[in-house]
mmCIF file of N, CA, C and O in Angstrom:
data_model
loop_
_atom_site.group_PDB
_atom_site.id
_atom_site.type_symbol
_atom_site.label_atom_id
_atom_site.label_comp_id
_atom_site.label_asym_id
_atom_site.label_seq_id
_atom_site.Cartn_x
_atom_site.Cartn_y
_atom_site.Cartn_z
ATOM 1 N N MET Z 1 -6.000 -5.025 -32.550
ATOM 2 C CA MET Z 1 -6.542 -3.934 -31.944
ATOM 3 C C MET Z 1 -6.826 -3.242 -30.662
ATOM 4 O O MET Z 1 -7.524 -3.982 -30.362
ATOM 5 N N THR Z 2 -6.382 -2.699 -29.865
ATOM 6 C CA THR Z 2 -6.951 -2.493 -28.440
ATOM 7 C C THR Z 2 -8.092 -2.214 -28.341
ATOM 8 O O THR Z 2 -7.957 -0.815 -28.641
ATOM 9 N N ASP Z 3 -8.855 -2.394 -27.856
ATOM 10 C CA ASP Z 3 -10.194 -1.438 -27.325
ATOM 11 C C ASP Z 3 -9.844 -0.304 -26.251
ATOM 12 O O ASP Z 3 -9.628 -0.847 -24.870
ATOM 13 N N ARG Z 4 -9.971 0.665 -26.640
ATOM 14 C CA ARG Z 4 -9.668 1.322 -24.971
ATOM 15 C C ARG Z 4 -10.297 2.099 -24.275
ATOM 16 O O ARG Z 4 -10.309 2.292 -23.361
ATOM 17 N N TYR Z 5 -11.400 1.329 -24.622
ATOM 18 C CA TYR Z 5 -12.754 1.717 -23.751
ATOM 19 C C TYR Z 5 -13.549 0.391 -23.610
ATOM 20 O O TYR Z 5 -15.170 0.244 -24.111
ATOM 21 N N PRO Z 6 -13.112 -0.545 -22.926
ATOM 22 C CA PRO Z 6 -13.823 -1.970 -22.773
ATOM 23 C C PRO Z 6 -15.175 -2.231 -21.996
ATOM 24 O O PRO Z 6 -16.098 -2.504 -22.549
ATOM 25 N N ILE Z 7 -15.036 -0.923 -21.336
ATOM 26 C CA ILE Z 7 -16.942 -1.265 -20.589
ATOM 27 C C ILE Z 7 -17.070 -0.531 -21.135
ATOM 28 O O ILE Z 7 -18.385 -1.277 -21.106
ATOM 29 N N PHE Z 8 -17.294 0.463 -21.588
ATOM 30 C CA PHE Z 8 -18.167 1.523 -22.744
ATOM 31 C C PHE Z 8 -18.635 0.549 -23.751
ATOM 32 O O PHE Z 8 -19.774 0.176 -23.873
ATOM 33 N N THR Z 9 -17.955 -0.546 -24.564
ATOM 34 C CA THR Z 9 -18.275 -1.253 -25.595
ATOM 35 C C THR Z 9 -18.863 -2.516 -25.105
ATOM 36 O O THR Z 9 -19.541 -2.756 -26.249
ATOM 37 N N THR Z 10 -18.811 -2.970 -24.003
ATOM 38 C CA THR Z 10 -19.810 -4.303 -23.596
ATOM 39 C C THR Z 10 -20.789 -3.896 -23.563
ATOM 40 O O THR Z 10 -21.773 -4.056 -23.238
ATOM 41 N N TRP Z 11 -21.024 -2.732 -22.290
ATOM 42 C CA TRP Z 11 -22.497 -1.911 -22.128
ATOM 43 C C TRP Z 11 -22.783 -1.681 -23.737
ATOM 44 O O TRP Z 11 -24.394 -2.020 -23.706
ATOM 45 N N MET Z 12 -22.556 -0.886 -24.865
ATOM 46 C CA MET Z 12 -22.968 -0.829 -25.809
ATOM 47 C C MET Z 12 -23.400 -1.710 -26.860
ATOM 48 O O MET Z 12 -24.864 -2.135 -27.081
ATOM 49 N N ARG Z 13 -22.654 -3.026 -26.709
ATOM 50 C CA ARG Z 13 -23.063 -4.427 -26.964
ATOM 51 C C ARG Z 13 -24.542 -4.773 -26.572
ATOM 52 O O ARG Z 13 -25.440 -5.228 -26.855
ATOM 53 N N LYS Z 14 -24.421 -4.760 -25.006
ATOM 54 C CA LYS Z 14 -25.786 -5.407 -24.355
ATOM 55 C C LYS Z 14 -26.890 -4.696 -24.749
ATOM 56 O O LYS Z 14 -27.760 -5.275 -24.768
ATOM 57 N N GLU Z 15 -26.700 -3.442 -25.069
ATOM 58 C CA GLU Z 15 -27.622 -2.325 -25.429
ATOM 59 C C GLU Z 15 -28.057 -2.516 -26.616
ATOM 60 O O GLU Z 15 -28.962 -1.847 -27.230
ATOM 61 N N GLY Z 16 -27.457 -3.279 -27.601
ATOM 62 C CA GLY Z 16 -27.972 -3.848 -28.983
ATOM 63 C C GLY Z 16 -27.531 -2.923 -30.438
ATOM 64 O O GLY Z 16 -27.901 -3.041 -31.291
ATOM 65 N N PHE Z 17 -25.922 -2.475 -29.303
ATOM 66 C CA PHE Z 17 -25.295 -1.479 -30.412
ATOM 67 C C PHE Z 17 -24.164 -2.689 -31.312
ATOM 68 O O PHE Z 17 -23.779 -3.349 -30.702
ATOM 69 N N THR Z 18 -24.127 -2.570 -32.477
ATOM 70 C CA THR Z 18 -22.880 -2.994 -33.165
ATOM 71 C C THR Z 18 -22.444 -1.832 -33.656
ATOM 72 O O THR Z 18 -22.311 -1.038 -34.107
ATOM 73 N N PRO Z 19 -20.685 -2.343 -33.863
ATOM 74 C CA PRO Z 19 -19.967 -1.306 -34.010
ATOM 75 C C PRO Z 19 -19.598 -1.491 -35.873
ATOM 76 O O PRO Z 19 -19.865 -2.203 -36.520
ATOM 77 N N GLU Z 20 -19.257 -0.228 -36.334
ATOM 78 C CA GLU Z 20 -19.033 -0.092 -38.284
ATOM 79 C C GLU Z 20 -20.289 -0.648 -39.046
ATOM 80 O O GLU Z 20 -19.836 -1.694 -39.308
ATOM 81 N N HIS Z 21 -21.381 0.197 -38.250
ATOM 82 C CA HIS Z 21 -22.639 -0.510 -39.170
ATOM 83 C C HIS Z 21 -22.776 0.613 -40.390
ATOM 84 O O HIS Z 21 -22.872 1.885 -40.346
ATOM 85 N N LYS Z 22 -22.564 -0.040 -41.717
ATOM 86 C CA LYS Z 22 -22.943 0.630 -42.707
ATOM 87 C C LYS Z 22 -24.029 0.787 -42.808
ATOM 88 O O LYS Z 22 -24.767 -0.302 -43.284
ATOM 89 N N PHE Z 23 -24.691 2.341 -42.917
ATOM 90 C CA PHE Z 23 -26.213 2.220 -43.070
ATOM 91 C C PHE Z 23 -26.826 2.689 -44.446
ATOM 92 O O PHE Z 23 -28.052 3.106 -44.951
ATOM 93 N N LEU Z 24 -25.909 2.617 -45.479
ATOM 94 C CA LEU Z 24 -26.190 2.877 -47.137
ATOM 95 C C LEU Z 24 -25.845 2.055 -47.750
ATOM 96 O O LEU Z 24 -24.423 2.198 -47.852
ATOM 97 N N LYS Z 25 -27.045 1.505 -48.306
ATOM 98 C CA LYS Z 25 -26.384 0.333 -49.839
ATOM 99 C C LYS Z 25 -25.356 1.540 -50.353
ATOM 100 O O LYS Z 25 -24.139 0.855 -51.216
ATOM 101 N N ASP Z 26 -25.322 2.769 -51.197
ATOM 102 C CA ASP Z 26 -24.890 2.642 -52.171
ATOM 103 C C ASP Z 26 -23.658 3.826 -51.780
ATOM 104 O O ASP Z 26 -22.875 4.480 -52.690
ATOM 105 N N ARG Z 27 -23.407 3.803 -50.558
ATOM 106 C CA ARG Z 27 -22.248 4.872 -50.019
ATOM 107 C C ARG Z 27 -21.337 3.609 -49.095
ATOM 108 O O ARG Z 27 -21.794 3.249 -48.392
ATOM 109 N N LYS Z 28 -20.382 4.442 -49.005
ATOM 110 C CA LYS Z 28 -19.333 3.580 -47.895
ATOM 111 C C LYS Z 28 -19.466 4.026 -46.449
ATOM 112 O O LYS Z 28 -18.715 3.293 -45.640
ATOM 113 N N PHE Z 29 -20.120 5.091 -46.345
ATOM 114 C CA PHE Z 29 -20.162 5.691 -44.666
ATOM 115 C C PHE Z 29 -20.592 4.253 -43.955
ATOM 116 O O PHE Z 29 -21.466 3.388 -43.999
ATOM 117 N N ARG Z 30 -19.908 4.537 -42.365
ATOM 118 C CA ARG Z 30 -20.266 3.782 -41.527
ATOM 119 C C ARG Z 30 -20.499 4.429 -40.556
ATOM 120 O O ARG Z 30 -19.609 5.315 -40.206
ATOM 121 N N PHE Z 31 -21.317 3.847 -39.300
ATOM 122 C CA PHE Z 31 -21.339 4.499 -38.252
ATOM 123 C C PHE Z 31 -20.577 4.029 -36.813
ATOM 124 O O PHE Z 31 -20.408 2.649 -37.534
ATOM 125 N N ASP Z 32 -19.947 4.253 -36.210
ATOM 126 C CA ASP Z 32 -18.816 3.492 -34.943
ATOM 127 C C ASP Z 32 -19.279 2.924 -34.407
ATOM 128 O O ASP Z 32 -19.694 1.716 -34.069
ATOM 129 N N TRP Z 33 -21.056 3.200 -33.865
ATOM 130 C CA TRP Z 33 -22.030 1.905 -32.866
ATOM 131 C C TRP Z 33 -23.085 2.553 -33.701
ATOM 132 O O TRP Z 33 -23.826 3.635 -33.896
ATOM 133 N N ALA Z 34 -24.243 1.297 -34.084
ATOM 134 C CA ALA Z 34 -25.625 1.726 -34.400
ATOM 135 C C ALA Z 34 -26.459 0.616 -33.662
ATOM 136 O O ALA Z 34 -26.304 -0.817 -33.500
ATOM 137 N N ASN Z 35 -27.357 0.931 -33.167
ATOM 138 C CA ASN Z 35 -28.769 0.702 -32.907
ATOM 139 C C ASN Z 35 -29.697 -0.016 -33.859
ATOM 140 O O ASN Z 35 -30.863 1.498 -34.286
ATOM 141 N N VAL Z 36 -29.985 -0.656 -34.566
ATOM 142 C CA VAL Z 36 -30.414 -0.768 -35.810
ATOM 143 C C VAL Z 36 -32.092 -0.741 -35.349
ATOM 144 O O VAL Z 36 -32.974 -0.149 -36.158
ATOM 145 N N ASP Z 37 -32.709 -1.805 -34.474
ATOM 146 C CA ASP Z 37 -33.737 -1.994 -34.054
ATOM 147 C C ASP Z 37 -34.671 -0.180 -33.611
ATOM 148 O O ASP Z 37 -35.339 0.094 -34.091
ATOM 149 N N ARG Z 38 -33.226 0.332 -32.582
ATOM 150 C CA ARG Z 38 -34.060 1.878 -32.443
ATOM 151 C C ARG Z 38 -33.722 2.686 -33.601
ATOM 152 O O ARG Z 38 -34.177 3.999 -33.344
ATOM 153 N N ARG Z 39 -33.374 2.964 -34.206
ATOM 154 C CA ARG Z 39 -32.302 3.613 -35.349
ATOM 155 C C ARG Z 39 -31.460 5.084 -34.843
ATOM 156 O O ARG Z 39 -31.766 5.900 -34.986
ATOM 157 N N ILE Z 40 -30.745 4.531 -33.715
ATOM 158 C CA ILE Z 40 -29.804 5.282 -32.746
ATOM 159 C C ILE Z 40 -28.403 4.977 -33.175
ATOM 160 O O ILE Z 40 -27.843 3.624 -33.542
ATOM 161 N N ALA Z 41 -27.776 5.996 -33.594
ATOM 162 C CA ALA Z 41 -26.432 6.018 -34.484
ATOM 163 C C ALA Z 41 -25.199 6.844 -33.232
ATOM 164 O O ALA Z 41 -25.893 7.664 -32.749
ATOM 165 N N VAL Z 42 -23.986 6.136 -33.025
ATOM 166 C CA VAL Z 42 -23.533 7.085 -32.014
ATOM 167 C C VAL Z 42 -22.099 6.883 -32.919
ATOM 168 O O VAL Z 42 -21.459 6.255 -33.443
ATOM 169 N N GLU Z 43 -21.336 8.515 -33.024
ATOM 170 C CA GLU Z 43 -20.340 8.362 -33.858
ATOM 171 C C GLU Z 43 -19.336 9.192 -32.706
ATOM 172 O O GLU Z 43 -19.551 10.482 -31.720
ATOM 173 N N CYS Z 44 -18.232 8.622 -32.526
ATOM 174 C CA CYS Z 44 -17.095 8.991 -31.671
ATOM 175 C C CYS Z 44 -16.196 10.036 -32.228
ATOM 176 O O CYS Z 44 -15.221 9.530 -33.332
ATOM 177 N N ASP Z 45 -15.893 11.397 -32.517
ATOM 178 C CA ASP Z 45 -15.110 12.489 -32.731
ATOM 179 C C ASP Z 45 -13.551 12.657 -31.980
ATOM 180 O O ASP Z 45 -13.935 13.058 -30.781
ATOM 181 N N GLY Z 46 -12.643 11.716 -32.367
ATOM 182 C CA GLY Z 46 -11.454 11.911 -31.974
ATOM 183 C C GLY Z 46 -10.788 12.952 -32.315
ATOM 184 O O GLY Z 46 -10.476 13.490 -33.166
ATOM 185 N N GLY Z 47 -9.370 12.884 -32.031
ATOM 186 C CA GLY Z 47 -8.263 13.811 -32.378
ATOM 187 C C GLY Z 47 -8.263 15.237 -32.068
ATOM 188 O O GLY Z 47 -7.738 16.428 -32.797
ATOM 189 N N LEU Z 48 -9.390 15.623 -31.352
ATOM 190 C CA LEU Z 48 -9.715 17.109 -31.316
ATOM 191 C C LEU Z 48 -8.615 17.785 -30.901
ATOM 192 O O LEU Z 48 -8.257 19.051 -31.387
ATOM 193 N N TRP Z 49 -7.516 17.574 -29.848
ATOM 194 C CA TRP Z 49 -6.362 17.820 -29.539
ATOM 195 C C TRP Z 49 -5.314 17.947 -30.205
ATOM 196 O O TRP Z 49 -3.958 18.091 -29.286
ATOM 197 N N GLN Z 50 -5.139 16.995 -31.014
ATOM 198 C CA GLN Z 50 -3.918 16.694 -31.491
ATOM 199 C C GLN Z 50 -2.966 17.965 -32.743
ATOM 200 O O GLN Z 50 -4.398 18.594 -33.222
ATOM 201 N N LYS Z 51 -1.998 18.100 -32.406
ATOM 202 C CA LYS Z 51 -1.648 19.004 -33.352
ATOM 203 C C LYS Z 51 -2.165 18.589 -34.863
ATOM 204 O O LYS Z 51 -1.844 17.952 -35.376
ATOM 205 N N GLY Z 52 -2.450 19.477 -35.414
ATOM 206 C CA GLY Z 52 -3.282 19.573 -36.684
ATOM 207 C C GLY Z 52 -4.148 19.470 -36.636
ATOM 208 O O GLY Z 52 -4.859 19.271 -37.957
ATOM 209 N N GLY Z 53 -5.310 18.804 -35.773
ATOM 210 C CA GLY Z 53 -6.622 18.213 -35.781
ATOM 211 C C GLY Z 53 -6.409 16.590 -35.918
ATOM 212 O O GLY Z 53 -5.525 16.671 -36.755
ATOM 213 N N GLY Z 54 -7.418 15.961 -35.846
ATOM 214 C CA GLY Z 54 -7.534 14.651 -36.190
ATOM 215 C C GLY Z 54 -8.604 15.087 -37.588
ATOM 216 O O GLY Z 54 -8.494 16.102 -37.862
ATOM 217 N N ARG Z 55 -9.016 13.674 -37.974
ATOM 218 C CA ARG Z 55 -9.443 13.955 -39.521
ATOM 219 C C ARG Z 55 -10.925 14.728 -39.287
ATOM 220 O O ARG Z 55 -11.162 15.613 -40.223
ATOM 221 N N HIS Z 56 -11.378 14.520 -38.030
ATOM 222 C CA HIS Z 56 -13.040 15.290 -38.390
ATOM 223 C C HIS Z 56 -12.928 16.560 -38.144
ATOM 224 O O HIS Z 56 -13.809 17.554 -38.365
ATOM 225 N N ASN Z 57 -11.694 17.379 -37.616
ATOM 226 C CA ASN Z 57 -11.231 18.476 -37.781
ATOM 227 C C ASN Z 57 -10.649 19.068 -38.770
ATOM 228 O O ASN Z 57 -10.793 20.731 -39.203
ATOM 229 N N ARG Z 58 -10.260 18.390 -39.630
ATOM 230 C CA ARG Z 58 -9.405 19.117 -41.009
ATOM 231 C C ARG Z 58 -11.183 19.420 -42.128
ATOM 232 O O ARG Z 58 -12.055 18.555 -41.892
ATOM 233 N N PRO Z 59 -10.659 20.083 -42.726
ATOM 234 C CA PRO Z 59 -11.646 20.794 -43.716
ATOM 235 C C PRO Z 59 -12.625 19.521 -44.858
ATOM 236 O O PRO Z 59 -13.704 19.849 -44.295
ATOM 237 N N THR Z 60 -11.773 18.599 -45.175
ATOM 238 C CA THR Z 60 -12.228 17.623 -45.711
ATOM 239 C C THR Z 60 -12.863 16.886 -44.992
ATOM 240 O O THR Z 60 -14.024 16.538 -45.389
ATOM 241 N N GLY Z 61 -12.221 16.399 -43.861
ATOM 242 C CA GLY Z 61 -13.147 15.395 -42.827
ATOM 243 C C GLY Z 61 -14.301 15.914 -42.482
ATOM 244 O O GLY Z 61 -15.395 15.322 -42.237
ATOM 245 N N PHE Z 62 -14.295 17.146 -42.211
ATOM 246 C CA PHE Z 62 -15.476 18.042 -41.486
ATOM 247 C C PHE Z 62 -16.564 17.721 -42.690
ATOM 248 O O PHE Z 62 -17.877 17.466 -42.298
ATOM 249 N N LEU Z 63 -16.462 18.346 -44.062
ATOM 250 C CA LEU Z 63 -17.220 18.175 -44.828
ATOM 251 C C LEU Z 63 -18.042 16.698 -44.687
ATOM 252 O O LEU Z 63 -19.024 16.803 -45.328
ATOM 253 N N ARG Z 64 -16.711 15.975 -45.438
ATOM 254 C CA ARG Z 64 -17.332 14.665 -45.286
ATOM 255 C C ARG Z 64 -18.520 13.884 -44.380
ATOM 256 O O ARG Z 64 -19.751 13.334 -44.250
ATOM 257 N N ASP Z 65 -17.951 14.367 -42.878
ATOM 258 C CA ASP Z 65 -18.937 14.113 -41.699
ATOM 259 C C ASP Z 65 -20.120 15.079 -41.961
ATOM 260 O O ASP Z 65 -21.318 14.094 -41.665
ATOM 261 N N ALA Z 66 -19.661 15.842 -42.248
ATOM 262 C CA ALA Z 66 -21.267 16.605 -42.706
ATOM 263 C C ALA Z 66 -22.436 16.091 -43.021
ATOM 264 O O ALA Z 66 -23.493 16.014 -43.540
ATOM 265 N N GLU Z 67 -22.010 15.406 -44.773
ATOM 266 C CA GLU Z 67 -22.593 14.923 -45.779
ATOM 267 C C GLU Z 67 -23.323 13.763 -44.519
ATOM 268 O O GLU Z 67 -24.334 13.552 -45.341
ATOM 269 N N LYS Z 68 -22.586 13.145 -44.303
ATOM 270 C CA LYS Z 68 -22.440 11.836 -43.637
ATOM 271 C C LYS Z 68 -23.769 11.760 -42.845
ATOM 272 O O LYS Z 68 -24.749 11.205 -42.488
ATOM 273 N N MET Z 69 -23.623 13.170 -41.604
ATOM 274 C CA MET Z 69 -24.720 12.774 -40.796
ATOM 275 C C MET Z 69 -26.079 13.394 -41.425
ATOM 276 O O MET Z 69 -27.385 13.282 -41.051
ATOM 277 N N ASN Z 70 -26.244 14.303 -42.555
ATOM 278 C CA ASN Z 70 -27.146 14.873 -43.539
ATOM 279 C C ASN Z 70 -27.914 13.890 -43.911
ATOM 280 O O ASN Z 70 -29.474 13.528 -43.930
ATOM 281 N N LEU Z 71 -27.183 12.712 -44.437
ATOM 282 C CA LEU Z 71 -27.964 11.708 -45.100
ATOM 283 C C LEU Z 71 -28.174 10.728 -43.984
ATOM 284 O O LEU Z 71 -29.497 9.922 -44.315
ATOM 285 N N ALA Z 72 -27.785 10.675 -42.861
ATOM 286 C CA ALA Z 72 -28.119 9.734 -41.728
ATOM 287 C C ALA Z 72 -29.412 10.045 -41.457
ATOM 288 O O ALA Z 72 -30.198 9.199 -41.129
ATOM 289 N N VAL Z 73 -29.570 11.487 -41.085
ATOM 290 C CA VAL Z 73 -30.719 12.058 -40.296
ATOM 291 C C VAL Z 73 -31.854 12.096 -41.806
ATOM 292 O O VAL Z 73 -33.254 11.474 -41.283
ATOM 293 N N LEU Z 74 -31.454 12.117 -42.914
ATOM 294 C CA LEU Z 74 -32.483 11.919 -43.787
ATOM 295 C C LEU Z 74 -33.224 10.457 -44.158
ATOM 296 O O LEU Z 74 -34.321 10.283 -44.556
ATOM 297 N N ALA Z 75 -32.553 9.405 -43.414
ATOM 298 C CA ALA Z 75 -32.659 8.270 -44.006
ATOM 299 C C ALA Z 75 -33.101 7.647 -42.256
ATOM 300 O O ALA Z 75 -33.542 6.430 -42.080
ATOM 301 N N GLY Z 76 -33.488 8.961 -41.910
ATOM 302 C CA GLY Z 76 -34.096 8.222 -40.460
ATOM 303 C C GLY Z 76 -33.557 8.073 -38.750
ATOM 304 O O GLY Z 76 -34.137 7.380 -38.200
ATOM 305 N N TRP Z 77 -32.162 8.370 -39.103
ATOM 306 C CA TRP Z 77 -31.307 8.175 -37.865
ATOM 307 C C TRP Z 77 -31.428 9.040 -36.794
ATOM 308 O O TRP Z 77 -31.380 10.441 -37.473
ATOM 309 N N ALA Z 78 -31.207 8.761 -35.679
ATOM 310 C CA ALA Z 78 -30.720 9.830 -34.668
ATOM 311 C C ALA Z 78 -29.451 9.650 -34.667
ATOM 312 O O ALA Z 78 -29.046 8.237 -34.282
ATOM 313 N N VAL Z 79 -28.678 10.518 -34.980
ATOM 314 C CA VAL Z 79 -27.277 10.464 -34.429
ATOM 315 C C VAL Z 79 -26.613 11.111 -33.434
ATOM 316 O O VAL Z 79 -26.554 12.711 -33.348
ATOM 317 N N LEU Z 80 -26.064 10.745 -32.216
ATOM 318 C CA LEU Z 80 -25.006 11.195 -31.266
ATOM 319 C C LEU Z 80 -23.637 11.095 -31.215
ATOM 320 O O LEU Z 80 -23.148 10.401 -32.003
ATOM 321 N N ARG Z 81 -23.008 12.386 -31.452
ATOM 322 C CA ARG Z 81 -22.049 12.266 -31.730
ATOM 323 C C ARG Z 81 -21.167 12.879 -30.371
ATOM 324 O O ARG Z 81 -21.478 13.147 -29.084
ATOM 325 N N ILE Z 82 -19.988 11.853 -29.664
ATOM 326 C CA ILE Z 82 -19.294 12.047 -28.866
ATOM 327 C C ILE Z 82 -18.053 12.324 -28.756
ATOM 328 O O ILE Z 82 -17.555 12.183 -29.920
ATOM 329 N N THR Z 83 -17.364 11.962 -27.817
ATOM 330 C CA THR Z 83 -15.786 12.193 -28.045
ATOM 331 C C THR Z 83 -15.251 11.025 -26.650
ATOM 332 O O THR Z 83 -15.833 10.528 -25.924
ATOM 333 N N PRO Z 84 -13.969 10.869 -26.870
ATOM 334 C CA PRO Z 84 -13.227 9.958 -25.764
ATOM 335 C C PRO Z 84 -13.418 10.235 -24.689
ATOM 336 O O PRO Z 84 -13.943 10.190 -23.783
ATOM 337 N N ASP Z 85 -13.335 11.708 -24.550
ATOM 338 C CA ASP Z 85 -13.417 12.555 -23.376
ATOM 339 C C ASP Z 85 -14.858 11.956 -22.379
ATOM 340 O O ASP Z 85 -15.017 11.971 -21.475
ATOM 341 N N MET Z 86 -15.432 12.451 -23.175
ATOM 342 C CA MET Z 86 -17.098 12.125 -22.889
ATOM 343 C C MET Z 86 -17.560 10.784 -22.619
ATOM 344 O O MET Z 86 -18.200 10.225 -21.575
ATOM 345 N N ILE Z 87 -16.793 9.411 -23.100
ATOM 346 C CA ILE Z 87 -16.679 8.011 -22.747
ATOM 347 C C ILE Z 87 -16.005 7.873 -21.316
ATOM 348 O O ILE Z 87 -16.721 7.536 -20.048
ATOM 349 N N GLN Z 88 -15.105 8.889 -21.306
ATOM 350 C CA GLN Z 88 -13.826 8.672 -19.960
ATOM 351 C C GLN Z 88 -14.916 9.046 -18.633
ATOM 352 O O GLN Z 88 -14.960 8.543 -17.613
ATOM 353 N N LYS Z 89 -15.779 10.285 -19.601
ATOM 354 C CA LYS Z 89 -16.379 10.811 -17.830
ATOM 355 C C LYS Z 89 -17.928 10.417 -17.703
ATOM 356 O O LYS Z 89 -18.541 10.796 -16.452
ATOM 357 N N GLY Z 90 -18.287 9.197 -18.639
ATOM 358 C CA GLY Z 90 -19.823 9.092 -18.312
ATOM 359 C C GLY Z 90 -20.518 9.656 -18.817
ATOM 360 O O GLY Z 90 -21.622 9.112 -18.646
ATOM 361 N N THR Z 91 -20.274 10.731 -19.423
ATOM 362 C CA THR Z 91 -21.530 11.647 -20.383
ATOM 363 C C THR Z 91 -22.126 10.452 -21.479
ATOM 364 O O THR Z 91 -23.229 11.434 -22.132
ATOM 365 N N ALA Z 92 -21.362 10.137 -22.032
ATOM 366 C CA ALA Z 92 -21.370 9.505 -23.235
ATOM 367 C C ALA Z 92 -22.563 8.292 -23.089
ATOM 368 O O ALA Z 92 -23.442 7.810 -23.721
ATOM 369 N N HIS Z 93 -22.483 7.503 -22.032
ATOM 370 C CA HIS Z 93 -23.459 6.462 -21.120
ATOM 371 C C HIS Z 93 -24.418 7.290 -21.148
ATOM 372 O O HIS Z 93 -25.391 6.832 -21.377
ATOM 373 N N GLN Z 94 -24.669 8.279 -20.051
ATOM 374 C CA GLN Z 94 -26.086 9.137 -19.971
ATOM 375 C C GLN Z 94 -26.577 9.388 -21.179
ATOM 376 O O GLN Z 94 -28.195 9.311 -21.681
ATOM 377 N N LEU Z 95 -25.822 9.817 -22.297
ATOM 378 C CA LEU Z 95 -26.311 10.957 -23.255
ATOM 379 C C LEU Z 95 -27.113 9.014 -24.081
ATOM 380 O O LEU Z 95 -28.028 9.373 -24.142
ATOM 381 N N VAL Z 96 -26.390 8.094 -24.436
ATOM 382 C CA VAL Z 96 -27.106 7.349 -25.327
ATOM 383 C C VAL Z 96 -27.947 6.519 -24.747
ATOM 384 O O VAL Z 96 -29.065 6.062 -25.152
ATOM 385 N N GLU Z 97 -28.412 6.351 -23.332
ATOM 386 C CA GLU Z 97 -29.160 5.980 -22.165
ATOM 387 C C GLU Z 97 -30.647 6.820 -22.496
ATOM 388 O O GLU Z 97 -31.344 6.217 -22.384
ATOM 389 N N ARG Z 98 -29.860 8.106 -22.176
ATOM 390 C CA ARG Z 98 -31.084 9.260 -22.794
ATOM 391 C C ARG Z 98 -32.207 8.741 -23.818
ATOM 392 O O ARG Z 98 -33.247 8.823 -24.365
ATOM 393 N N ALA Z 99 -31.284 8.662 -24.742
ATOM 394 C CA ALA Z 99 -31.744 8.361 -26.247
ATOM 395 C C ALA Z 99 -32.527 7.189 -26.466
ATOM 396 O O ALA Z 99 -33.694 7.201 -26.841
ATOM 397 N N LEU Z 100 -31.879 6.028 -25.964
ATOM 398 C CA LEU Z 100 -32.477 4.445 -25.755
ATOM 399 C C LEU Z 100 -34.110 4.831 -25.040
ATOM 400 O O LEU Z 100 -34.756 4.585 -25.546
ATOM 401 N N ILE Z 101 -34.105 5.746 -23.471
ATOM 402 C CA ILE Z 101 -35.200 5.796 -22.934
ATOM 403 C C ILE Z 101 -36.452 6.155 -24.171
ATOM 404 O O ILE Z 101 -37.607 6.080 -24.079
ATOM 405 N N HIS Z 102 -35.915 7.571 -24.685
ATOM 406 C CA HIS Z 102 -36.752 8.189 -25.468
ATOM 407 C C HIS Z 102 -37.292 7.578 -26.381
ATOM 408 O O HIS Z 102 -38.160 7.746 -26.892
ATOM 409 N N MET Z 103 -36.672 6.843 -27.037
ATOM 410 C CA MET Z 103 -36.951 5.884 -28.480
ATOM 411 C C MET Z 103 -37.782 5.000 -27.972
ATOM 412 O O MET Z 103 -38.771 4.909 -29.134
ATOM 413 N N ARG Z 104 -37.609 4.236 -26.849
ATOM 414 C CA ARG Z 104 -38.537 3.268 -26.455
ATOM 415 C C ARG Z 104 -39.819 3.808 -25.954
ATOM 416 O O ARG Z 104 -40.821 3.098 -26.532
ATOM 417 N N ARG Z 105 -39.918 5.170 -25.503
ATOM 418 C CA ARG Z 105 -41.101 6.107 -25.312
ATOM 419 C C ARG Z 105 -41.600 6.305 -26.973
ATOM 420 O O ARG Z 105 -42.917 6.215 -26.808
ATOM 421 N N CYS Z 106 -41.289 6.555 -27.549
ATOM 422 C CA CYS Z 106 -41.605 7.024 -28.982
ATOM 423 C C CYS Z 106 -42.137 5.506 -29.673
ATOM 424 O O CYS Z 106 -43.204 5.872 -30.130
ATOM 425 N N ASP Z 107 -41.966 4.634 -29.065
ATOM 426 C CA ASP Z 107 -42.217 3.553 -29.661
ATOM 427 C C ASP Z 107 -43.811 2.782 -29.357
ATOM 428 O O ASP Z 107 -44.690 2.731 -29.480
ATOM 429 N N GLU Z 108 -43.410 3.112 -27.888
ATOM 430 C CA GLU Z 108 -44.716 2.746 -26.935
ATOM 431 C C GLU Z 108 -46.011 3.628 -27.136
ATOM 432 O O GLU Z 108 -47.163 3.483 -27.593
ATOM 433 N N GLN Z 109 -45.685 5.156 -27.847
ATOM 434 C CA GLN Z 109 -46.497 5.956 -28.068
ATOM 435 C C GLN Z 109 -47.311 5.739 -29.777
ATOM 436 O O GLN Z 109 -48.226 5.394 -29.658
ATOM 437 N N ARG Z 110 -46.237 4.911 -30.219
ATOM 438 C CA ARG Z 110 -46.628 4.233 -31.632
ATOM 439 C C ARG Z 110 -47.653 3.492 -31.781
ATOM 440 O O ARG Z 110 -48.682 3.221 -32.291
ATOM 441 N N HIS Z 111 -47.707 2.644 -30.670
ATOM 442 C CA HIS Z 111 -48.439 0.915 -30.657
ATOM 443 C C HIS Z 111 -49.320 1.494 -29.596
ATOM 444 O O HIS Z 111 -50.134 1.523 -28.645
#
């Protein structure tokens, strides 16, 4: 499979994110990207402009995503939802960077 966003992928890996992280032992849910040390997850929701909508826009997909996000928050994860458009424009990078800075500050205040 071809990586549509190699620059973003390289940067995410450099920042400690791993793809397809399974975050609950008793469920099949996976994050698109996860920084386990900082407990930051990134979900990329595509298919917004597809005829009939993408998986995330259909009723069953939307309900499943809601369950996944709620379980993630209850498990202590900060979840960022991005779109392919945000990756292309650079706003996804900025959002993830802000989350990393915020979590680093939180860690510093705890110690």
